[in-house]
Short mmCIF file of C-alpha atoms in Angstrom, two decimals:
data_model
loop_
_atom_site.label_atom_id
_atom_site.label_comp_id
_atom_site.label_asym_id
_atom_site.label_seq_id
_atom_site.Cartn_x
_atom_site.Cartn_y
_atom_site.Cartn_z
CA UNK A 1 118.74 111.91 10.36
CA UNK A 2 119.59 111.14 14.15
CA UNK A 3 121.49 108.21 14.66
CA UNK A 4 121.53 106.99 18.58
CA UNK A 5 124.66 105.99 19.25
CA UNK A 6 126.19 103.49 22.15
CA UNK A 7 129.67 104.67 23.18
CA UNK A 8 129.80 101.25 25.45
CA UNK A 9 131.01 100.73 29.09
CA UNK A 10 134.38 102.28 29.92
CA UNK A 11 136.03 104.18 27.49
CA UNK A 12 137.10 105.22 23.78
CA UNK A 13 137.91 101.62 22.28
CA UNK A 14 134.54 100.61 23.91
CA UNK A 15 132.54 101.83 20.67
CA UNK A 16 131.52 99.38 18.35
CA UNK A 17 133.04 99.66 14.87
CA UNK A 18 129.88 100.58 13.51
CA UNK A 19 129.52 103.68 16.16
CA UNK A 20 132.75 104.97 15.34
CA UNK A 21 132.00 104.79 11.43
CA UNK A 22 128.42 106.86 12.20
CA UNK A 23 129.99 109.47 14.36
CA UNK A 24 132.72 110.22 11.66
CA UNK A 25 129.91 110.38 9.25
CA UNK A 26 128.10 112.65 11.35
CA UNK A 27 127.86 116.55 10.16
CA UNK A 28 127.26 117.06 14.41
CA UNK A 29 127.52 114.87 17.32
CA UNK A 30 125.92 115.71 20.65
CA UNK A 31 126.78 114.01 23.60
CA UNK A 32 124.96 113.43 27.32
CA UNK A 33 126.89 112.56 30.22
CA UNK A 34 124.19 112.65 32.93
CA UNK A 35 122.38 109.11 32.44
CA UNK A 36 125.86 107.28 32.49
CA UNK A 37 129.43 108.27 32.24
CA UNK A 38 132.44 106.86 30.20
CA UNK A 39 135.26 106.09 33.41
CA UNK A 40 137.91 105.38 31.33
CA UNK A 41 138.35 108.37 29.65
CA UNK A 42 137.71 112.49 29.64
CA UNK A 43 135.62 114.25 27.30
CA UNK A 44 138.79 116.06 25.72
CA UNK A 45 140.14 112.89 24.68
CA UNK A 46 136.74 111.38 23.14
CA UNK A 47 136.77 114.45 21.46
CA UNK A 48 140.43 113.91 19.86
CA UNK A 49 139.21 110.49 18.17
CA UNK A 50 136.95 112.26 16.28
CA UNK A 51 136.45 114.72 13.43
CA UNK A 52 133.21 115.60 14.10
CA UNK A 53 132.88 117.87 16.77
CA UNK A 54 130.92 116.78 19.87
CA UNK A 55 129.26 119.27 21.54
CA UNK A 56 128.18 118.38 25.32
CA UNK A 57 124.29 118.60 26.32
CA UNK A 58 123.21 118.35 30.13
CA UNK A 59 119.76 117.22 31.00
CA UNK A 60 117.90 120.27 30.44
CA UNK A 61 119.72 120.62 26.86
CA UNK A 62 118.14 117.17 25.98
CA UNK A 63 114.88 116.92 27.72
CA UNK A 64 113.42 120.40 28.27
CA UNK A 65 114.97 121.72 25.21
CA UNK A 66 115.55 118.92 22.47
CA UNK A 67 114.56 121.60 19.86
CA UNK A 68 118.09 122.55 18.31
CA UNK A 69 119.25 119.18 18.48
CA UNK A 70 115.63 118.38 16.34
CA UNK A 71 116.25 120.95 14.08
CA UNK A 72 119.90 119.81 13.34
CA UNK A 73 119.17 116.56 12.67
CA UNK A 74 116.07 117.69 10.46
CA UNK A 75 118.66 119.31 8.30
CA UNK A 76 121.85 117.63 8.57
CA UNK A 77 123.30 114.09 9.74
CA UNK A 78 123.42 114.23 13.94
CA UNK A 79 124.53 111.76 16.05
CA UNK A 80 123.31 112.00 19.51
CA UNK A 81 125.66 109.68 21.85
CA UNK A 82 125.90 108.13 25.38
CA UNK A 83 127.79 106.10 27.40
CA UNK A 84 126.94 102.45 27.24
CA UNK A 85 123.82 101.49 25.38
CA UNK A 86 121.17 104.76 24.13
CA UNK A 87 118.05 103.01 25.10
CA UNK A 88 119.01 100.63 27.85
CA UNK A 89 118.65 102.23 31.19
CA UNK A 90 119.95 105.44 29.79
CA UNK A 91 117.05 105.57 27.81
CA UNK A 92 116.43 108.46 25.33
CA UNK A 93 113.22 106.75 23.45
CA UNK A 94 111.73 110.19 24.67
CA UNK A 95 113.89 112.22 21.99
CA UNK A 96 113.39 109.10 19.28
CA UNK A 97 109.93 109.59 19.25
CA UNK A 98 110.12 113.68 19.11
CA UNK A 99 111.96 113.02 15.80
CA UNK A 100 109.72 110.24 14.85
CA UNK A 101 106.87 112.37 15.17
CA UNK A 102 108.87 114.97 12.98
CA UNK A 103 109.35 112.98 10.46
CA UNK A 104 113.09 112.58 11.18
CA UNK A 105 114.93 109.20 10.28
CA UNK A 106 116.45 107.31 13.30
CA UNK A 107 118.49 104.38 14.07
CA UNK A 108 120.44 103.07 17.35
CA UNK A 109 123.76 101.51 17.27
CA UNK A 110 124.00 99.23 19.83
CA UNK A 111 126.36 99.64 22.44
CA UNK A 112 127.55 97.39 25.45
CA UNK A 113 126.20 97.73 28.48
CA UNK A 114 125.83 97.36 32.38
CA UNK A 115 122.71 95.25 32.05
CA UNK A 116 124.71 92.24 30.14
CA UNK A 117 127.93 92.99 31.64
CA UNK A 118 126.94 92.17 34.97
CA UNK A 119 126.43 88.03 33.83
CA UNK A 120 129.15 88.51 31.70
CA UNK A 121 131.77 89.28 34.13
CA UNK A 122 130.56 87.66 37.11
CA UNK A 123 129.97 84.00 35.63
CA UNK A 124 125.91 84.51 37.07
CA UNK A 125 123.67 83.32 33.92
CA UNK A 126 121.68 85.97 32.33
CA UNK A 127 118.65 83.34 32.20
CA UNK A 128 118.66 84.08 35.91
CA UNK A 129 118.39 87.14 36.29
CA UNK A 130 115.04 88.77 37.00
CA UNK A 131 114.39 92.78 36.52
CA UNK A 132 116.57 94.96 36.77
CA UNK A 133 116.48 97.42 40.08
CA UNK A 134 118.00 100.50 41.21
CA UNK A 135 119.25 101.51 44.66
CA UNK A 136 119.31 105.53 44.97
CA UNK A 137 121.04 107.80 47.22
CA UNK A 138 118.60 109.71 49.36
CA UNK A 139 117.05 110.88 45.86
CA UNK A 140 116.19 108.51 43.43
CA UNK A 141 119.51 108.27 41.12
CA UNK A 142 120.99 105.21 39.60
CA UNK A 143 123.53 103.35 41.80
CA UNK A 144 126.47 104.75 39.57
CA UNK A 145 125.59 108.37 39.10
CA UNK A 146 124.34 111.03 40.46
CA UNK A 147 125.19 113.93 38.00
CA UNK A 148 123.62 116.64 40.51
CA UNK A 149 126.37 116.43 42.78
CA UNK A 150 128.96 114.93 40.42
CA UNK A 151 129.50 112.05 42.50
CA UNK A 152 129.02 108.02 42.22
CA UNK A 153 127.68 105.40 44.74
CA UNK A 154 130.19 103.07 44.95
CA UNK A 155 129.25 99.65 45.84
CA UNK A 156 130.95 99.62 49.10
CA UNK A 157 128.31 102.14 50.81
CA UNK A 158 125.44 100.39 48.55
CA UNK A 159 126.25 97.07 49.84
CA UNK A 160 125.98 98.85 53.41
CA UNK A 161 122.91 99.77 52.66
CA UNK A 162 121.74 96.83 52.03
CA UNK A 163 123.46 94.67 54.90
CA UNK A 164 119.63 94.51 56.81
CA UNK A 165 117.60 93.65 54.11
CA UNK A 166 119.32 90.67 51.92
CA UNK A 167 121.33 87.35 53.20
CA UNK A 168 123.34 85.76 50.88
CA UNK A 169 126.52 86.64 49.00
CA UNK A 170 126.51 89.88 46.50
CA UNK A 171 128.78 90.44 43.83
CA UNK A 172 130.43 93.81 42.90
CA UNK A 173 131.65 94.67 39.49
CA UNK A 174 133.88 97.49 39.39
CA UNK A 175 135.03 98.95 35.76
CA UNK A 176 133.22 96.53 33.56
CA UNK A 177 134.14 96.68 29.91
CA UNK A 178 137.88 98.21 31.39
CA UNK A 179 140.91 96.29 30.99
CA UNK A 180 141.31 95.54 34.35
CA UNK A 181 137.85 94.94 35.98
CA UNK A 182 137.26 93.93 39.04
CA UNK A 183 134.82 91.39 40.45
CA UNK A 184 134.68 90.42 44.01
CA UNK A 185 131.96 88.32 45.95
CA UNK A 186 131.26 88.30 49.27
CA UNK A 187 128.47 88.83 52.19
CA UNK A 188 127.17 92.11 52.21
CA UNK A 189 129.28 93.11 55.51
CA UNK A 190 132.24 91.92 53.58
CA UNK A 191 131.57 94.14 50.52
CA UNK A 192 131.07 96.75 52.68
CA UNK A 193 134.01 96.81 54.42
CA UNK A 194 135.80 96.63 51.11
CA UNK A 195 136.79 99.03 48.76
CA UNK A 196 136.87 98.59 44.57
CA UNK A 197 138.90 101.72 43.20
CA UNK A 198 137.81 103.91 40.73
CA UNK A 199 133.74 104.60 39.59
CA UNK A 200 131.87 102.85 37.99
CA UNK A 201 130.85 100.06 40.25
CA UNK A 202 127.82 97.59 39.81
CA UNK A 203 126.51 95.40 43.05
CA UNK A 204 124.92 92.22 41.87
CA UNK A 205 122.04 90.47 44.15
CA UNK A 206 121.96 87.20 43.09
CA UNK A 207 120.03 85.39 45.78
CA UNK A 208 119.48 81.73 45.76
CA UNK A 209 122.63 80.18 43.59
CA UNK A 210 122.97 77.58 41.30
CA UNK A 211 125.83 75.19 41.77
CA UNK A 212 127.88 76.21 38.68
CA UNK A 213 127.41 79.88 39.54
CA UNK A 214 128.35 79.03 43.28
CA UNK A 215 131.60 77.75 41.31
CA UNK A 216 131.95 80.62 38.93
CA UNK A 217 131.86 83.15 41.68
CA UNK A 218 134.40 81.34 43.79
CA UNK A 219 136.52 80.71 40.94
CA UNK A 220 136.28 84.32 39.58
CA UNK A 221 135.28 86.43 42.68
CA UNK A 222 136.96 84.83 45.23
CA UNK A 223 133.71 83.83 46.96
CA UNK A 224 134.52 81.82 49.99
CA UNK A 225 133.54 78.38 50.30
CA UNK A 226 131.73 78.71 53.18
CA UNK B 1 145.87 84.29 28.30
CA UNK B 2 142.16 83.26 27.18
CA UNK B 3 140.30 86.59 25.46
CA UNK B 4 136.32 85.70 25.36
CA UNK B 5 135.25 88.58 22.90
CA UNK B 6 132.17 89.07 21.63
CA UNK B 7 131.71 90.32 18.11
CA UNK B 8 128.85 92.29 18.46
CA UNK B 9 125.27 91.31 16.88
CA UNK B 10 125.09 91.51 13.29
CA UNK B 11 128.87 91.94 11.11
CA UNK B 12 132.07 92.63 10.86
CA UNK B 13 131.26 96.27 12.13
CA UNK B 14 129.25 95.19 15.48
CA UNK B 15 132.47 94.37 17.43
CA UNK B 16 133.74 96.59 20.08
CA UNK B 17 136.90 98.54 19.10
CA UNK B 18 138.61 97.06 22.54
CA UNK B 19 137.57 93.73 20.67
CA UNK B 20 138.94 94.09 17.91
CA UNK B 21 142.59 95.07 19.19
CA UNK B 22 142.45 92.06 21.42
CA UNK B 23 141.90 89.84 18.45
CA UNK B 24 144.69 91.79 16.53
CA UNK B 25 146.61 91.44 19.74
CA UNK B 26 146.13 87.46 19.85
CA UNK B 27 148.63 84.87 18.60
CA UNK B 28 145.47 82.79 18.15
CA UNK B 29 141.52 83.15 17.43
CA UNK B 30 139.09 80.03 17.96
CA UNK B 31 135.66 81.19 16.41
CA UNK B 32 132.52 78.95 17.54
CA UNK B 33 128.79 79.67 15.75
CA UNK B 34 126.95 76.94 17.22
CA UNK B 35 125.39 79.09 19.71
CA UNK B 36 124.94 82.02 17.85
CA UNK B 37 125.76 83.70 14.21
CA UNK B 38 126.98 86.87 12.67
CA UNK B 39 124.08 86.90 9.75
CA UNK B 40 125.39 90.07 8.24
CA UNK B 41 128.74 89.03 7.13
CA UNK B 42 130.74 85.18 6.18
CA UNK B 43 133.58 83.20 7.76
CA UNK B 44 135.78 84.11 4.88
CA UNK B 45 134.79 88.00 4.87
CA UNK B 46 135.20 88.13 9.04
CA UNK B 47 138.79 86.53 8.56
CA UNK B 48 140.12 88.85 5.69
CA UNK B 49 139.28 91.57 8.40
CA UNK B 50 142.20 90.42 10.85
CA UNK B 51 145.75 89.11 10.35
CA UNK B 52 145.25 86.66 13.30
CA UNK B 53 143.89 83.32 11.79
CA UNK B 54 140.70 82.47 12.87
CA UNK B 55 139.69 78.95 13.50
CA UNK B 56 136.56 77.65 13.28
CA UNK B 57 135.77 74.99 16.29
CA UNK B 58 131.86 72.95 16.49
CA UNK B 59 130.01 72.33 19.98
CA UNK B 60 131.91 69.56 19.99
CA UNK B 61 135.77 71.12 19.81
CA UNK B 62 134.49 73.59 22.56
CA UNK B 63 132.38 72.43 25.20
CA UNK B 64 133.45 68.15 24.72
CA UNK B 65 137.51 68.08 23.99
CA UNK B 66 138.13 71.86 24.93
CA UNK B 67 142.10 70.80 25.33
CA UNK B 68 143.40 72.53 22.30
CA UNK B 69 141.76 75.37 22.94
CA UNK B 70 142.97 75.98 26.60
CA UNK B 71 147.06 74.18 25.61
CA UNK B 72 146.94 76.72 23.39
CA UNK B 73 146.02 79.45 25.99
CA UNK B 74 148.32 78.58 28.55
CA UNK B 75 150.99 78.69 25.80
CA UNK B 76 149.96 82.24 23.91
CA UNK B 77 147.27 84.28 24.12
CA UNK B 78 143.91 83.08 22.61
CA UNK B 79 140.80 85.11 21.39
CA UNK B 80 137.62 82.75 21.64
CA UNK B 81 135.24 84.15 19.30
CA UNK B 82 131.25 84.20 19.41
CA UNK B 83 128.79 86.05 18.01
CA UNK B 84 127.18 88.79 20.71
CA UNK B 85 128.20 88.23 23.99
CA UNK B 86 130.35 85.63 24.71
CA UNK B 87 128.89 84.90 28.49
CA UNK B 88 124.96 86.23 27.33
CA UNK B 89 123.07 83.62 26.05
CA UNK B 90 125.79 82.33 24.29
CA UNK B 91 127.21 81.47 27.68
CA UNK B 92 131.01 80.21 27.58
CA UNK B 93 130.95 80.49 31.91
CA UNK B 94 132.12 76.44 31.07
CA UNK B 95 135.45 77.20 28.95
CA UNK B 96 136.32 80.36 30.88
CA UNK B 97 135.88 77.94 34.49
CA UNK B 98 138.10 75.57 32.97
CA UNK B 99 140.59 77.76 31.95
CA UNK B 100 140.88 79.46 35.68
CA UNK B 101 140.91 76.11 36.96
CA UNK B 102 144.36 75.79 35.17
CA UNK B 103 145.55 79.02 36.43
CA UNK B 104 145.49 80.35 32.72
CA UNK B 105 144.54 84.21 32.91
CA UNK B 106 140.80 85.12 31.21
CA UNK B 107 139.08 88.40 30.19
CA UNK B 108 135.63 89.12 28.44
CA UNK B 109 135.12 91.58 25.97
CA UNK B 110 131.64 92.89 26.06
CA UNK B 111 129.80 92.67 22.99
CA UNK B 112 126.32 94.25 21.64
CA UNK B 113 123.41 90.91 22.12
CA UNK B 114 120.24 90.17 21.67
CA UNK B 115 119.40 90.55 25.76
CA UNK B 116 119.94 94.54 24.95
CA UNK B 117 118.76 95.12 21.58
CA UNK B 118 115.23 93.67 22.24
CA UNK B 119 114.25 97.03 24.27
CA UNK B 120 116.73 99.51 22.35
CA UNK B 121 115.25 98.75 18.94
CA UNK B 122 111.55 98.38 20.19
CA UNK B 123 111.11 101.56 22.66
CA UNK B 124 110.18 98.81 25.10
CA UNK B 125 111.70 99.90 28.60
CA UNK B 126 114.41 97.81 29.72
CA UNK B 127 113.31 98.05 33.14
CA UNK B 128 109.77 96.01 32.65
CA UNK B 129 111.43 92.96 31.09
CA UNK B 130 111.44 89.90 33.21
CA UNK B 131 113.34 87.32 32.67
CA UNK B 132 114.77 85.87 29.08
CA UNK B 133 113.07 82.97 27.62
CA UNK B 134 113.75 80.48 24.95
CA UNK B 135 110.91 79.37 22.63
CA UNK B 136 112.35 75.78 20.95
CA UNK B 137 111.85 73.70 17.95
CA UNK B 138 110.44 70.43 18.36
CA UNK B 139 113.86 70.07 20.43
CA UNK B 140 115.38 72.49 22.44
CA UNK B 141 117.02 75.48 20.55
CA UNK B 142 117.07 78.57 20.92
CA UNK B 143 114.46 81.03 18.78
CA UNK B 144 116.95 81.89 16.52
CA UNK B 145 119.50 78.72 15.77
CA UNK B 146 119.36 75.41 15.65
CA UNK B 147 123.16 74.70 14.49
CA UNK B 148 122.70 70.74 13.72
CA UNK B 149 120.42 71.16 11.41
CA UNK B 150 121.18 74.65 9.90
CA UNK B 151 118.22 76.75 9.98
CA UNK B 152 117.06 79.61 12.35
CA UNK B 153 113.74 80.13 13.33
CA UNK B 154 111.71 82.97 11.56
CA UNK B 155 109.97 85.14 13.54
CA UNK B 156 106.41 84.72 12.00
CA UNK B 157 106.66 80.85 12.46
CA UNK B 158 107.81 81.50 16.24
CA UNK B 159 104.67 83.85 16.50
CA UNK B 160 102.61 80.89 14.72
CA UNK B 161 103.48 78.77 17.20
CA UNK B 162 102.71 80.70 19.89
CA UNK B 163 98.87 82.61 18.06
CA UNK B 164 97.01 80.44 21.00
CA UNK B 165 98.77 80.94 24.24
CA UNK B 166 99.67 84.83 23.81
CA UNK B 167 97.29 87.71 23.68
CA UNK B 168 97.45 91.30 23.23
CA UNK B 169 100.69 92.64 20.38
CA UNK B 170 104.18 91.15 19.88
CA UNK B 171 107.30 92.42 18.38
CA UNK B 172 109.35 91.15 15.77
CA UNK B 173 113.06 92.81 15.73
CA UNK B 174 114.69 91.50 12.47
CA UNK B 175 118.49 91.91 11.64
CA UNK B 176 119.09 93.71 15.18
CA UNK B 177 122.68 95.44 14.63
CA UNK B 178 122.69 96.23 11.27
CA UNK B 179 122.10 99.11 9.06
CA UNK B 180 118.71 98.51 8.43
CA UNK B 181 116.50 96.47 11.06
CA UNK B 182 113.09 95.92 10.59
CA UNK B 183 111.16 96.05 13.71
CA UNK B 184 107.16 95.60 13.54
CA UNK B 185 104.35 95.25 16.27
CA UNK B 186 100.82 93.79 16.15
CA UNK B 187 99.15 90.50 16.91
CA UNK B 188 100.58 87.08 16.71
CA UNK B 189 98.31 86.15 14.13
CA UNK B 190 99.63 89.46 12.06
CA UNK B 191 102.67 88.99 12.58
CA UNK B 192 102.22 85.25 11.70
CA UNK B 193 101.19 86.48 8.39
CA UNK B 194 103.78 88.87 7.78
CA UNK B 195 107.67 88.07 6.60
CA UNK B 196 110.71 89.47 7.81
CA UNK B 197 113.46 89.02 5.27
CA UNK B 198 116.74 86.97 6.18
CA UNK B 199 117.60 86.08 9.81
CA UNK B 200 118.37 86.52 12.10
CA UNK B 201 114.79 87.37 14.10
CA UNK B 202 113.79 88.21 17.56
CA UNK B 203 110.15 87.73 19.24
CA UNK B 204 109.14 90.15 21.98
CA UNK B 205 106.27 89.73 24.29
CA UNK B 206 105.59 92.95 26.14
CA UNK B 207 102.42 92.13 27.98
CA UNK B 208 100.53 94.87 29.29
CA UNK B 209 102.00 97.74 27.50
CA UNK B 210 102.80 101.50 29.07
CA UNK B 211 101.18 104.17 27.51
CA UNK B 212 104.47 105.36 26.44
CA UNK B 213 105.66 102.15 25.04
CA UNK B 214 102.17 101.92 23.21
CA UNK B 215 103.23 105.01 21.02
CA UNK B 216 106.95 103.99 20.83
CA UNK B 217 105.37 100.59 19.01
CA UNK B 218 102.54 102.63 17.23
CA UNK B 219 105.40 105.07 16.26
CA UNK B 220 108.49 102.47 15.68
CA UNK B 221 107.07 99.56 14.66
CA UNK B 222 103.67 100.19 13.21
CA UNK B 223 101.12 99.13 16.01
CA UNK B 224 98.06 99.97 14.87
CA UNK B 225 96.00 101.93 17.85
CA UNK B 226 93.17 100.11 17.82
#
């Protein structure tokens, strides 16, 4: 049995209920940190809420070489978990369909994650938005990550990346699902010449607004008026 | 202090652990399921879960005469209570504006919805959606509630509905969240024919399917190849 866990947006009490009740019932729990990262706590301490032991993969560990992590869960009860959601964005349906084809049970335990937080947070309604889109570092890495060189884009430099090529107010979400996020809108110079704190940060593009979101975001984001 | 949190997407067990501290945390808990509903567990059995009493409030006590709600923020700290997400979907952007307005202090607590478990159940890639849409009942509802008149819409009478106006395979995610989903792919007329089991349902329309998502359906949901 493999059972794809969420661990959610920011750190240890991010988990859904559920999660935490399939990791303890685990016999092994695997974990990936290269798709998406927890920011609100290390590995040590995720590893102290448990009694299962979780045993870190990298991206080779998981895609090149998913065989003992097959074979374990062909045998015993694994849990295989990542930050936010397991199939949104940091999508592992690659791996779910190994052990489909091997006859191994799966299930995925939701978790939270950047793809609803960004309307959640910002006030922007999720009926709005239209697919989702990455902007990469010179290599083609989500906005947050880049697990090569163990840094993240934060959305100051994105939004200077963007300054040329979209008009209009963006929105940056920095530590969604924390306790103390923060959301700030603002032209794409102003963004730019801003900085957020810690990783992770989310930019939001939300071109033409409506007049309640033009509200939310100056209510919530300090979007000027202008 | 206002606390939107979002319990998650099917029971007791789909709220965040974050979530359910804040709720413990509260002097107060207003629970709404007009918008959206927690089919995998009751009122009574979600209340004997915390010692903070939780009230149940209609459309009307939230979005009309929303007073009590925010007097009693400014005075302690609320938890607002929906099923999900509290600002996806089951968007509370109204309540949480008002609240700021009166300089009362507001958070969201991310939960597990719908928007996400569409593609993490399905093997669909989160990337290729476009934007949400709501398929109504003779009046507008959404797919799965329509509160005044207590019913939700099943997914084979949503894909009934829709047999002339959709070609190629559809998905039908049933009881997303909880321990045992049922997710199944083919035409609308199939699925038309088939039944789910309780509510509540989702309908996904992939359109032209990757090769990859064609065997994630064929694999997770029972496409037939043909």
């Amino acid at each position: 049995m493999l059972s794809f866990v969420g661990l959610g947006l920011y750190d240890e009490r991010s988990i859904t209920v559920r999660g935490r009740e399939r990791i303890d019932a685990a016999d092994r729990a695997f974990l990936e940190l290269y798709t998406s990262r927890l920011a609100g706590v290390s590995v040590a301490e995720l590893r102290s809420v448990y009694d299962t032991p979780i045993e870190l993969r990298d991206r080779e560990g998981v895609e090149r070489d998913p065989e003992p992590i097959l074979s374990a869960a062909a045998a015993d009860h694994v849990a295989f978990l990542t930050a936010g959601d397991t199939m949104t964005s940091t999508t592992h349906a690659d791996l779910r369909l190994r052990a489909a084809d091997r006859g191994i049970d799966t299930e995925v335990i939701l978790g939270t994650t950047a793809q609803t937080a960004a309307s959640a947070l910002t006030g922007l309604q999720n009926y709005r938005f239209g697919k989702a889109t990455t902007l990469p570092f010179p290599t083609i890495v989500y906005l947050d990550i880049d697990a090569s060189r163990d840094r993240l884009l934060a959305a100051d430099r994105a939004a200077e990346l963007l300054t040329d090529q979209v008009t209009g107010p963006a929105v940056v979400v920095a530590r969604a699902g924390g306790d103390d996020p923060v959301v700030r809108a603002g032209s794409l110079s102003e963004l730019a010449a801003a900085s957020f704190g810690p990783p992770p940060h989310l930019l939001v593009v939300p071109g033409e607004l409506h007049q309640m979101e033009r509200e939310a975001l100056a209510e919530l984001a300090g979007l000027s008026e202008a």
